[in-house]
mmCIF file of C-alpha atoms in Angstrom:
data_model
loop_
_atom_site.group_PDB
_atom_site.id
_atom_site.type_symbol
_atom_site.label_atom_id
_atom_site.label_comp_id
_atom_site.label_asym_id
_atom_site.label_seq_id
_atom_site.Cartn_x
_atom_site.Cartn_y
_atom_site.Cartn_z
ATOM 1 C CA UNK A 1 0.000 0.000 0.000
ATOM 2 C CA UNK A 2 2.903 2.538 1.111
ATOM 3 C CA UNK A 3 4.773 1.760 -2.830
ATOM 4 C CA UNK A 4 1.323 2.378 -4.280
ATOM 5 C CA UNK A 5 0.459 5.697 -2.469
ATOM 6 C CA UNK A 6 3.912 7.148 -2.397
ATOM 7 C CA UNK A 7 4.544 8.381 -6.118
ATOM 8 C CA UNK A 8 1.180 10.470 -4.727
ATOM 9 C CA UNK A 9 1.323 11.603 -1.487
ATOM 10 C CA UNK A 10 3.479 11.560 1.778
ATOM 11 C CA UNK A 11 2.905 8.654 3.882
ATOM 12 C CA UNK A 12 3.138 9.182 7.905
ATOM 13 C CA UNK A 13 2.466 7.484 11.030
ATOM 14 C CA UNK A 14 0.549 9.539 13.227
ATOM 15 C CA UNK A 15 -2.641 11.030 12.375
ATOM 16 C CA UNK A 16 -3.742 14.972 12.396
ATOM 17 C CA UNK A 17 -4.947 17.747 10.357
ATOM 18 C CA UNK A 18 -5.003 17.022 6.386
ATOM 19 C CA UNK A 19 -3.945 13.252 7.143
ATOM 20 C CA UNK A 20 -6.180 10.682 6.014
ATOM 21 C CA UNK A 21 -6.267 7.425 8.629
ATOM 22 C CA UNK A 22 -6.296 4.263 7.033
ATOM 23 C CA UNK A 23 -6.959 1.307 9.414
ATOM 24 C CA UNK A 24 -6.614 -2.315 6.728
ATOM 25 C CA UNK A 25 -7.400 -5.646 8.007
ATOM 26 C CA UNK A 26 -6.624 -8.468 5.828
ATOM 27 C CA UNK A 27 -9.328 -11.606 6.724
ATOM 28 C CA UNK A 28 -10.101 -15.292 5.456
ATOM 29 C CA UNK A 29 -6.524 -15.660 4.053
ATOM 30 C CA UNK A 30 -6.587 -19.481 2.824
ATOM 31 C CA UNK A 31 -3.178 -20.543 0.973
ATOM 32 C CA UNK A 32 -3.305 -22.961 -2.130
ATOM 33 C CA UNK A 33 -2.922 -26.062 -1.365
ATOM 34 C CA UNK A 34 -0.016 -26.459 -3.692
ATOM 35 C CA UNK A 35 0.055 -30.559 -3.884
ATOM 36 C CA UNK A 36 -3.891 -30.473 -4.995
ATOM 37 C CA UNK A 37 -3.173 -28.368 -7.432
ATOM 38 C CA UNK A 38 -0.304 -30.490 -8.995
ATOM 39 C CA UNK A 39 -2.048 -33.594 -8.777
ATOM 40 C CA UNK A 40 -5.115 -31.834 -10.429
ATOM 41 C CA UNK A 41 -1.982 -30.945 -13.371
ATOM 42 C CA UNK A 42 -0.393 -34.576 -13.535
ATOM 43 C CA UNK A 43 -3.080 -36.700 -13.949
ATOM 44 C CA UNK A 44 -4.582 -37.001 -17.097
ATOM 45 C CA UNK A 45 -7.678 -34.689 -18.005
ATOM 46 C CA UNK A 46 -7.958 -33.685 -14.463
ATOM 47 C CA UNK A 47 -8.121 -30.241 -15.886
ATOM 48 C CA UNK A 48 -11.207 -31.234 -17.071
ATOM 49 C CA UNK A 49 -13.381 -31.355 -13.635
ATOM 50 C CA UNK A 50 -10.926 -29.220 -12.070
ATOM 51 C CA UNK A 51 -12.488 -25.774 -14.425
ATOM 52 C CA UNK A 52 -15.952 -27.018 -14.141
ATOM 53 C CA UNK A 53 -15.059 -27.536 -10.167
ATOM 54 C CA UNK A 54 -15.376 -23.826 -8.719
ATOM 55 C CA UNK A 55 -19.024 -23.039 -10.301
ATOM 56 C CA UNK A 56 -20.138 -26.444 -9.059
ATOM 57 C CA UNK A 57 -19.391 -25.770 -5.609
ATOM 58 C CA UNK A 58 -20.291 -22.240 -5.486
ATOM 59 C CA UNK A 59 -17.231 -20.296 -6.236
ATOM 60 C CA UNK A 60 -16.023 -17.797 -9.294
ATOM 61 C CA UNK A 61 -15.277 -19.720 -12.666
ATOM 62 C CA UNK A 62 -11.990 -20.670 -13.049
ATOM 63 C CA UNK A 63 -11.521 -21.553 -9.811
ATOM 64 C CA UNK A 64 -11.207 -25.326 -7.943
ATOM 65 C CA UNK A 65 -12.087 -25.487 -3.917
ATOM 66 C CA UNK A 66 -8.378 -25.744 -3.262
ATOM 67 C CA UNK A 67 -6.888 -22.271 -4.770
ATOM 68 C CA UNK A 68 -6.208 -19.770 -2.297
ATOM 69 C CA UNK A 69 -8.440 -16.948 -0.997
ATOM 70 C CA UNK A 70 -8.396 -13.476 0.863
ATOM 71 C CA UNK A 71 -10.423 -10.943 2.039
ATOM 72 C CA UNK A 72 -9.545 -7.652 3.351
ATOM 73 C CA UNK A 73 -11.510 -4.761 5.255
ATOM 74 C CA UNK A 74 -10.446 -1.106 5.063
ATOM 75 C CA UNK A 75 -11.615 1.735 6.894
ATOM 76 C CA UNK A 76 -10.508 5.483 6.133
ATOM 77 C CA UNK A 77 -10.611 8.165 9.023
ATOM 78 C CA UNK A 78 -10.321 12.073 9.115
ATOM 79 C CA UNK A 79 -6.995 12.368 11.281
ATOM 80 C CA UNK A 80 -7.723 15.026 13.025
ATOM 81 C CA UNK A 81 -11.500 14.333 14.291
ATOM 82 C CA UNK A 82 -11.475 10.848 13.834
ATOM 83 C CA UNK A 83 -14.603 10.523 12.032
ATOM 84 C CA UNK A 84 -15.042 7.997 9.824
ATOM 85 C CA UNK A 85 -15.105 8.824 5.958
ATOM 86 C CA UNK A 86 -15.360 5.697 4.252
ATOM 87 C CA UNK A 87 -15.188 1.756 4.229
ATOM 88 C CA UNK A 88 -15.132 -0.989 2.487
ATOM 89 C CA UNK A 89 -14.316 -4.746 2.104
ATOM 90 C CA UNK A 90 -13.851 -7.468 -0.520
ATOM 91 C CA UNK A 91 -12.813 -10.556 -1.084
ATOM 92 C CA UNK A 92 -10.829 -12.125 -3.716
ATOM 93 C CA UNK A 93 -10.540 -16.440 -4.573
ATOM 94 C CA UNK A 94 -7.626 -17.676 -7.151
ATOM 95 C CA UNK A 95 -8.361 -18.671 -10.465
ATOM 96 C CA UNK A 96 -6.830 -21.613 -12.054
ATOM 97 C CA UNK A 97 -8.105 -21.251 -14.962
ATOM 98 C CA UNK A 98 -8.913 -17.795 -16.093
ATOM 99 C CA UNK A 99 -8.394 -15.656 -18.831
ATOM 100 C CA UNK A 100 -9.413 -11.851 -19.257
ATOM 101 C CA UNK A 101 -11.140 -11.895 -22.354
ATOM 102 C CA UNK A 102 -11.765 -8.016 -22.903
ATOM 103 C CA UNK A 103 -7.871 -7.427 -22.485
ATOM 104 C CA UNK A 104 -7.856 -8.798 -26.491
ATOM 105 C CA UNK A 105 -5.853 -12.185 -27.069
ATOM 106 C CA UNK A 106 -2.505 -11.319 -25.502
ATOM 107 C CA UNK A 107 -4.153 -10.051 -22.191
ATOM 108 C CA UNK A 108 -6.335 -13.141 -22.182
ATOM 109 C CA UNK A 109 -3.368 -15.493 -22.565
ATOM 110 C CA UNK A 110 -1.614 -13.894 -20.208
ATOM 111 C CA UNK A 111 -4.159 -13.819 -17.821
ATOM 112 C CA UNK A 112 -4.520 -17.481 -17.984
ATOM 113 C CA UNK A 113 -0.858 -18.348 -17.514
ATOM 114 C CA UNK A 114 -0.426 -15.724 -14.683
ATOM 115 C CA UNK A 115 -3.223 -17.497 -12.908
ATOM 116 C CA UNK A 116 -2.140 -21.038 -13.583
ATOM 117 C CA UNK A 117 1.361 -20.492 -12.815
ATOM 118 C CA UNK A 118 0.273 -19.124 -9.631
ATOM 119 C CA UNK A 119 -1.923 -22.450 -8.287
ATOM 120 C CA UNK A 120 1.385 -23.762 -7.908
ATOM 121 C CA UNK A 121 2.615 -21.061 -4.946
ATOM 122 C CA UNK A 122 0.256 -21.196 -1.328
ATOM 123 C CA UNK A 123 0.191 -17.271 -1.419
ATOM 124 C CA UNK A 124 0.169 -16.115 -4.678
ATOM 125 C CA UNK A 125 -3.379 -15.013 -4.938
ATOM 126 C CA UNK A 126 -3.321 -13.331 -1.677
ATOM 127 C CA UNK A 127 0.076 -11.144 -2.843
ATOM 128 C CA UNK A 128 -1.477 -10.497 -5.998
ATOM 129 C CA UNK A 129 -5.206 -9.509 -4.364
ATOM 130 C CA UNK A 130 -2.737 -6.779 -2.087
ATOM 131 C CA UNK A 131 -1.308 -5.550 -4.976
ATOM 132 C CA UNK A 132 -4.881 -5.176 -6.927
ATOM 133 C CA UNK A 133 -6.534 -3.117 -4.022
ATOM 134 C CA UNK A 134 -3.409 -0.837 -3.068
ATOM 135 C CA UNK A 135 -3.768 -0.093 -7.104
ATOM 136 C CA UNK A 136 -7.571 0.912 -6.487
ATOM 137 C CA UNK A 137 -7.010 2.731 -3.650
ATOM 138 C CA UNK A 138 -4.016 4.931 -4.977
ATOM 139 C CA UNK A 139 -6.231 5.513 -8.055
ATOM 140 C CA UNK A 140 -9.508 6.358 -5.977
ATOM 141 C CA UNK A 141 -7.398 8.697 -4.270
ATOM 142 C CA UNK A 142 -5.963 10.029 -6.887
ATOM 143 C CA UNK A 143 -9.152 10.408 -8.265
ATOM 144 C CA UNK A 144 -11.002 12.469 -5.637
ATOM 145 C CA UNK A 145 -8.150 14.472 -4.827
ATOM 146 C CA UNK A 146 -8.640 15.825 -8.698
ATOM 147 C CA UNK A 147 -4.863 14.205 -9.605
ATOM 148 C CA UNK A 148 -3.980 12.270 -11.995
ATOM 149 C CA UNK A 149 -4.512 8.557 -11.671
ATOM 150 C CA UNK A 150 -1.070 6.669 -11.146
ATOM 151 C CA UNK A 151 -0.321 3.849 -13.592
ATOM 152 C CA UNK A 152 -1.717 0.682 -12.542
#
């Protein structure tokens, strides 16, 4: 969060006038479990019920119930009265088998290889679901402080 907000604004540790408090709490972190997600690779045509796996039982396509998860919780404070400004909370489950299909053919197959080279690392959805949110919230920021939005 500090790399994404820096290029943008100073960062500090103790709240006052013209600081905005940001209190982050990062929930439901589940790690891959890296040896399902090999043996779902090895064995033949495994891939097959392992993409049709995560709508079955209730999570995002391209997903299988063993891929990592996260969620994380953010509130944002005025720092000098304390009173609260904003919140917000999401959650994000890794994709196996994914592909971003309005990012035209190279974004899709990268997409897709990004995600399947990361079902074989516990935390590599959670790292990559920090990365995605301190993005957003240097942009929103950006955004309502009239700036211009920093490169994602």
């Amino acid at each position: 969060m500090v790399q994404a907000l820096k290029p943008q604004m100073q960062v500090v540790d103790k709240a006052g006038p013209g600081v905005l408090v940001m209190r982050i709490a990062l929930t439901d972190l589940v790690p891959t479990v890296v040896t399902d997600s090999l043996a779902g690779t090895l064995i033949p045509y495994a891939f097959v019920a392992e993409a049709g796996s995560g709508v079955a039982t209730g999570r995002p396509a391209g997903s299988t119930p063993y891929m990592g998860e996260t969620g994380m919780e953010m509130q944002f404070r005025d720092g000098a009265t304390g009173a609260v400004l904003g919140e917000c909370r999401d959650t994000e489950i890794g994709r196996k088998y994914a592909a971003d299909v309005n990012a035209g053919a190279a974004g899709a197959a990268q997409t897709w290889v990004g995600g399947y080279l990361n079902s074989f690392q516990a935390w590599s959805y959670a790292r990559n679901a920090f990365d995605k949110w301190s993005g957003l919230v240097a942009q929103r920021l950006a955004q309502l402080r009239g700036a211009s939005t920093p490169a994602r």
